[in-house]
């Protein structure tokens, strides 16, 4: 489903006109569709139903408490990568027993916090971390449930910054090492190895890397069980790609069809850690055009949203569809095919006010004529958008609104300048 539709040339989020939200809450503004978030969650729960799935929403994709609370209310578990994210899950009423804790650099206090909260399992990323978890758990007189994060050495064919499952990656351990670590784990009474974890990358748009990874995972689980580890969970991680342009990703169902036979063969419950596929397409970033400008033969749209609000284009060379919130009469809805000619559109660079050449959302992007004051929507900004926002150039971070049907709720107010200096005032 797509809850962002044009009606009579106006962009709506569900039943709410986006322009009205921009008037009420100002720009830049993140707008999320609750129905789209839940639709993705339900689809994931349904397609994996045969293996009793636990969907652990990856909090780092969009950690707004309103979003977490919504997901929690519909049976989602959570994947956290820091004590801070665990704190958010608990604040949102999330169940620690449905929460997995990943990340290559867990500190002792974070490990203790997670044991104390009672997380479902730790995704263990190295032998040294295994030792730390065993020690902290022993000190607390507890047994920590763990899953080894294994690096299956497959190429997810994604951007080099979002590839995590190859041998030279900092994440997880290779399979041979995993077998050795699993041997030593047997001698640690404060650990119980109940799962095996893989997360091979992000924005993966083909099924093939998952199929290769699962084949290796099933074989490893057999070996781990032979050693006596009570493996009950196959955690496949996240990484499901979404359509940023229009139709480049495979449907969720196709991934499931490819992965399911392996999981069934392993005889495990499935955990997955989807982030982007739940939140990505469910959010837009709304901005206002400040200036139009020409330099050489380049035309620029200078808008009030910038790389501090959405860093993906600068960080990952990523593509986001951008289109006016109000489409001029006679022009089409936003394109889904950028190869084709777009009538009435001219190439522009969409840039923000920040003093960096990397501060752009799009280059030479076909757009209809626009003027100062016009609103723009940058689509598919719901994941890895606001969570990566910063205050660079002392810019207050954007507000966030969560829409459900005809209701819009402010789930994060815009920062004030006083917020920005609050921690420094003591000086
Ligand atoms: C980032 C991350 C995810 C989520 O990835 P998506 O591409 O957003 O689905 C899941 N698991 C781990 C361990 C991660 O680091």
Short mmCIF file of C-alpha atoms in Angstrom, two decimals, residues 10-189:
data_model
loop_
_atom_site.label_atom_id
_atom_site.label_comp_id
_atom_site.label_asym_id
_atom_site.label_seq_id
_atom_site.Cartn_x
_atom_site.Cartn_y
_atom_site.Cartn_z
CA UNK A 10 -2.59 17.79 -3.45
CA UNK A 11 -0.40 15.31 -1.57
CA UNK A 12 -2.17 13.47 1.24
CA UNK A 13 -0.83 11.26 3.99
CA UNK A 14 -3.74 8.89 4.54
CA UNK A 15 -6.71 11.31 4.90
CA UNK A 16 -4.69 14.36 5.90
CA UNK A 17 -3.44 16.98 3.41
CA UNK A 18 0.33 17.29 3.84
CA UNK A 19 0.17 21.06 3.19
CA UNK A 20 -2.07 21.45 6.24
CA UNK A 21 0.52 19.70 8.42
CA UNK A 22 3.25 21.97 7.06
CA UNK A 23 1.12 25.02 7.93
CA UNK A 24 0.43 23.75 11.41
CA UNK A 25 3.85 22.39 12.40
CA UNK A 26 6.22 24.22 10.07
CA UNK A 27 9.01 22.86 7.90
CA UNK A 28 11.21 20.86 7.66
CA UNK A 29 8.73 18.25 8.88
CA UNK A 30 8.77 14.48 8.90
CA UNK A 31 5.34 12.95 8.25
CA UNK A 32 4.77 9.24 8.88
CA UNK A 33 1.84 7.03 7.94
CA UNK A 34 0.85 4.71 10.76
CA UNK A 35 -1.15 2.50 8.40
CA UNK A 36 1.85 1.92 6.14
CA UNK A 37 4.05 1.04 9.11
CA UNK A 38 1.46 -1.46 10.35
CA UNK A 39 0.78 -2.81 6.87
CA UNK A 40 4.45 -3.75 6.50
CA UNK A 41 4.53 -5.31 9.98
CA UNK A 42 1.42 -7.38 9.28
CA UNK A 43 2.72 -8.50 5.90
CA UNK A 44 5.96 -9.72 7.49
CA UNK A 45 4.07 -11.50 10.27
CA UNK A 46 1.81 -13.17 7.69
CA UNK A 47 4.34 -14.32 5.08
CA UNK A 48 6.47 -16.08 7.69
CA UNK A 49 3.52 -17.47 9.66
CA UNK A 50 4.67 -21.08 9.08
CA UNK A 51 7.79 -20.60 11.22
CA UNK A 52 6.16 -18.75 14.12
CA UNK A 53 8.03 -15.52 13.36
CA UNK A 54 9.05 -12.82 15.76
CA UNK A 55 9.40 -9.55 13.92
CA UNK A 56 11.99 -7.53 15.82
CA UNK A 57 11.65 -4.06 14.33
CA UNK A 58 15.10 -2.53 13.97
CA UNK A 59 14.84 0.53 16.19
CA UNK A 60 17.76 2.32 14.57
CA UNK A 61 15.76 2.85 11.36
CA UNK A 62 13.29 5.16 13.12
CA UNK A 63 13.33 5.28 16.89
CA UNK A 64 10.55 7.79 17.54
CA UNK A 65 8.58 6.69 20.61
CA UNK A 66 5.31 7.19 18.74
CA UNK A 67 6.46 4.75 16.06
CA UNK A 68 7.74 2.25 18.64
CA UNK A 69 4.52 2.45 20.62
CA UNK A 70 2.45 1.87 17.49
CA UNK A 71 4.48 -1.22 16.54
CA UNK A 72 4.48 -2.53 20.09
CA UNK A 73 0.71 -2.33 20.14
CA UNK A 74 0.59 -4.73 17.20
CA UNK A 75 2.83 -7.50 18.44
CA UNK A 76 6.19 -6.30 17.19
CA UNK A 77 9.39 -7.14 19.00
CA UNK A 78 12.50 -4.98 18.70
CA UNK A 79 16.11 -5.11 17.59
CA UNK A 80 18.30 -2.67 19.49
CA UNK A 81 21.96 -1.80 18.99
CA UNK A 82 22.59 0.27 22.11
CA UNK A 83 21.51 0.78 25.68
CA UNK A 84 19.87 3.97 24.47
CA UNK A 85 17.65 2.09 22.04
CA UNK A 86 16.74 -0.43 24.74
CA UNK A 87 15.78 2.52 26.96
CA UNK A 88 13.49 3.77 24.17
CA UNK A 89 11.86 0.34 23.74
CA UNK A 90 11.10 0.16 27.45
CA UNK A 91 9.79 3.77 27.43
CA UNK A 92 7.45 2.82 24.59
CA UNK A 93 6.12 -0.11 26.64
CA UNK A 94 8.00 -2.70 24.56
CA UNK A 95 8.55 -6.24 25.81
CA UNK A 96 12.24 -6.93 26.57
CA UNK A 97 11.42 -10.63 26.17
CA UNK A 98 10.78 -9.85 22.49
CA UNK A 99 13.88 -7.70 22.13
CA UNK A 100 17.24 -8.74 20.69
CA UNK A 101 20.44 -6.81 21.33
CA UNK A 102 22.93 -6.50 18.44
CA UNK A 103 25.99 -4.34 17.80
CA UNK A 104 29.77 -4.83 17.65
CA UNK A 105 30.63 -2.67 20.63
CA UNK A 106 28.42 -3.43 23.61
CA UNK A 107 29.88 -1.96 26.80
CA UNK A 108 29.71 -3.76 30.16
CA UNK A 109 27.05 -1.35 31.50
CA UNK A 110 24.96 -1.92 28.37
CA UNK A 111 25.30 -5.69 28.76
CA UNK A 112 24.25 -5.45 32.41
CA UNK A 113 21.32 -3.20 31.48
CA UNK A 114 20.12 -5.73 28.89
CA UNK A 115 20.50 -8.73 31.22
CA UNK A 116 18.67 -6.82 33.91
CA UNK A 117 15.84 -5.93 31.50
CA UNK A 118 15.62 -9.57 30.38
CA UNK A 119 16.23 -9.35 26.64
CA UNK A 120 15.35 -12.36 24.49
CA UNK A 121 18.96 -12.75 23.36
CA UNK A 122 22.23 -11.01 22.61
CA UNK A 123 23.56 -11.17 19.08
CA UNK A 124 27.21 -11.86 19.87
CA UNK A 125 29.66 -10.35 17.42
CA UNK A 126 33.07 -11.59 18.66
CA UNK A 127 34.78 -14.00 21.03
CA UNK A 128 35.83 -11.13 23.29
CA UNK A 129 32.24 -9.97 23.53
CA UNK A 130 31.15 -13.50 24.39
CA UNK A 131 33.62 -13.42 27.28
CA UNK A 132 32.28 -10.06 28.45
CA UNK A 133 28.67 -11.20 28.41
CA UNK A 134 29.62 -14.42 30.25
CA UNK A 135 31.52 -12.45 32.90
CA UNK A 136 28.83 -9.79 33.43
CA UNK A 137 26.09 -12.44 33.59
CA UNK A 138 28.11 -14.51 36.08
CA UNK A 139 28.65 -11.43 38.28
CA UNK A 140 24.89 -10.86 38.24
CA UNK A 141 24.16 -14.52 38.96
CA UNK A 142 22.23 -14.77 35.71
CA UNK A 143 22.31 -16.88 32.56
CA UNK A 144 22.45 -14.75 29.41
CA UNK A 145 20.73 -16.08 26.28
CA UNK A 146 22.88 -15.56 23.18
CA UNK A 147 22.94 -16.05 19.42
CA UNK A 148 26.24 -16.03 17.55
CA UNK A 149 26.29 -13.47 14.75
CA UNK A 150 27.73 -15.29 11.81
CA UNK A 151 29.08 -13.76 8.72
CA UNK A 152 28.10 -16.07 5.86
CA UNK A 153 30.43 -14.35 3.37
CA UNK A 154 27.83 -13.57 0.74
CA UNK A 155 27.73 -10.42 -1.35
CA UNK A 156 24.43 -8.60 -0.76
CA UNK A 157 25.05 -6.39 -3.82
CA UNK A 158 24.23 -3.18 -2.05
CA UNK A 159 26.11 0.07 -1.36
CA UNK A 160 29.54 -0.59 0.21
CA UNK A 161 28.49 1.26 3.37
CA UNK A 162 25.44 -0.99 3.87
CA UNK A 163 27.14 -4.33 3.18
CA UNK A 164 27.81 -6.26 6.39
CA UNK A 165 27.92 -9.97 5.62
CA UNK A 166 31.24 -10.39 3.84
CA UNK A 167 34.34 -11.84 5.41
CA UNK A 168 36.22 -8.56 5.70
CA UNK A 169 33.26 -6.88 7.44
CA UNK A 170 33.58 -5.65 11.03
CA UNK A 171 30.31 -7.40 11.85
CA UNK A 172 29.90 -10.94 13.12
CA UNK A 173 32.45 -13.75 12.81
CA UNK A 174 33.15 -16.07 9.91
CA UNK A 175 31.72 -19.57 9.98
CA UNK A 176 34.93 -21.42 10.90
CA UNK A 177 35.52 -19.05 13.79
CA UNK A 178 31.87 -19.38 14.85
CA UNK A 179 32.35 -23.11 15.22
CA UNK A 180 35.43 -22.58 17.41
CA UNK A 181 33.69 -19.93 19.53
CA UNK A 182 30.71 -22.21 19.97
CA UNK A 183 33.07 -24.88 21.40
CA UNK A 184 34.39 -22.48 24.03
CA UNK A 185 30.88 -21.24 24.83
CA UNK A 186 30.07 -24.73 26.05
CA UNK A 187 32.32 -24.17 29.06
CA UNK A 188 30.56 -20.98 30.12
CA UNK A 189 27.70 -21.81 32.49
#
